[in-house]
Short mmCIF file of C-alpha atoms in Angstrom, two decimals:
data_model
loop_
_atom_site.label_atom_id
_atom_site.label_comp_id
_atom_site.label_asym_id
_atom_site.label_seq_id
_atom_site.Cartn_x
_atom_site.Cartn_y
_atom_site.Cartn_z
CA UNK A 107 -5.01 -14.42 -4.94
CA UNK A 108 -2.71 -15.59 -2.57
CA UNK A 109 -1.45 -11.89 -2.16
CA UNK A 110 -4.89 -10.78 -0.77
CA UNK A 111 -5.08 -13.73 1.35
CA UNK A 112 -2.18 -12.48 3.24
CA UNK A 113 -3.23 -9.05 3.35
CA UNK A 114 -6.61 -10.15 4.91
CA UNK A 115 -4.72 -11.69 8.33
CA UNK A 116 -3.61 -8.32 8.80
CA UNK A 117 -7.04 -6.67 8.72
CA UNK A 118 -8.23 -9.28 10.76
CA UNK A 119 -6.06 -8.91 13.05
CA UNK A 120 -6.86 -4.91 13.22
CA UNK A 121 -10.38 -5.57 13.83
CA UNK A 122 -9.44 -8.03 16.33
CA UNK A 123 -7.33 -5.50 18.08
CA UNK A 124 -10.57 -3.16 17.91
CA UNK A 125 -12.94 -4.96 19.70
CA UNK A 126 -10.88 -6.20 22.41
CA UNK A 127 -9.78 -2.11 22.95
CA UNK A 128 -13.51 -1.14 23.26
CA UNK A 129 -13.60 -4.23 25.25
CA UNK A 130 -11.16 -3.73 27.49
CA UNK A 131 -12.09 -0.01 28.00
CA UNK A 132 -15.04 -0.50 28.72
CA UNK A 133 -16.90 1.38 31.43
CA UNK A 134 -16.63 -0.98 34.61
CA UNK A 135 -17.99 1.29 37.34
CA UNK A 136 -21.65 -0.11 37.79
CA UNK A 137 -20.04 -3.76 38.99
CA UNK A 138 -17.23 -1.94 41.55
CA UNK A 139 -20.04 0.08 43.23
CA UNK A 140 -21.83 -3.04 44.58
CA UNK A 141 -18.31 -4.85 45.29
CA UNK A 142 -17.14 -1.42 47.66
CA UNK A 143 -20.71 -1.33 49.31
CA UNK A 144 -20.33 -5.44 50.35
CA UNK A 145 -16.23 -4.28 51.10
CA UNK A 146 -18.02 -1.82 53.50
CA UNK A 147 -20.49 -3.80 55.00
CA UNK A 148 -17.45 -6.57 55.97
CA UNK A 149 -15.05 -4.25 57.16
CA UNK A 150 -18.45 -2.86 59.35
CA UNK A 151 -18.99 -6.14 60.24
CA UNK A 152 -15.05 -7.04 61.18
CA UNK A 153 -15.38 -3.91 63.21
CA UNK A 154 -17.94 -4.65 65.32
CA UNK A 155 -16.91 -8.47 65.90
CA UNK A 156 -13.33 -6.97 66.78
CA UNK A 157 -15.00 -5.03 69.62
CA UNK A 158 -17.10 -7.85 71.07
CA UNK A 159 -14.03 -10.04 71.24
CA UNK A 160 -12.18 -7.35 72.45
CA UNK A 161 -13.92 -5.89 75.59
CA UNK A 162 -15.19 -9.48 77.08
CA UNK A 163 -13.22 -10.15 79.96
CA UNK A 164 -10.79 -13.01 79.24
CA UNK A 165 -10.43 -15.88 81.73
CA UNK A 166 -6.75 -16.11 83.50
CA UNK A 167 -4.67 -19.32 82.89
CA UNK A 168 -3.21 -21.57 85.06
CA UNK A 169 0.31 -21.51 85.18
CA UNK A 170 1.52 -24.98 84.31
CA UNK A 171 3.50 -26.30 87.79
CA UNK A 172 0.01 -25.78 89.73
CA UNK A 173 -2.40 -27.69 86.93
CA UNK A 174 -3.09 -31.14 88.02
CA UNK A 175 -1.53 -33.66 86.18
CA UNK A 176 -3.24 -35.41 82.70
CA UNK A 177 -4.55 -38.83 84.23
CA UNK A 178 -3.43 -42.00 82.49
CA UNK A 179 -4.18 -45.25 81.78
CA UNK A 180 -2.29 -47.97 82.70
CA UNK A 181 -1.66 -50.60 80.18
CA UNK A 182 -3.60 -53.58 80.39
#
């Protein structure tokens, strides 16, 4: 008896083996179709915040020895 215990961990660890295979093989297109179209629609939307940022006119700086000085408190 103990002889066919230890032949059944074998076989369950065949059928164990099976359904994680058809598992893992499993046809996974339906979920990746969604996940590309969203990928799309952020790269589209990347794209067209890009250019907005882009082509405004950006304002010139200061250059530091002409900025007035930071006003401070005096202690007290």
């Amino acid at each position: 008896m103990a002889a066919l215990a230890w032949l059944l961990i074998p076989l369950f660890a065949v059928v164990g083996a099976a359904i994680w295979g058809s598992w893992a093989s499993r046809n996974k297109t339906i979920g990746d179709v969604a996940e590309l179209a969203g990928y799309a629609r952020f790269r589209d939307a990347m794209e067209r915040a890009h250019t907005t940022t882009s082509e405004a006119p950006r304002p010139e700086r200061e250059p530091a020895a002409t900025a007035a000085p930071a006003p401070t408190s005096a202690p007290g």
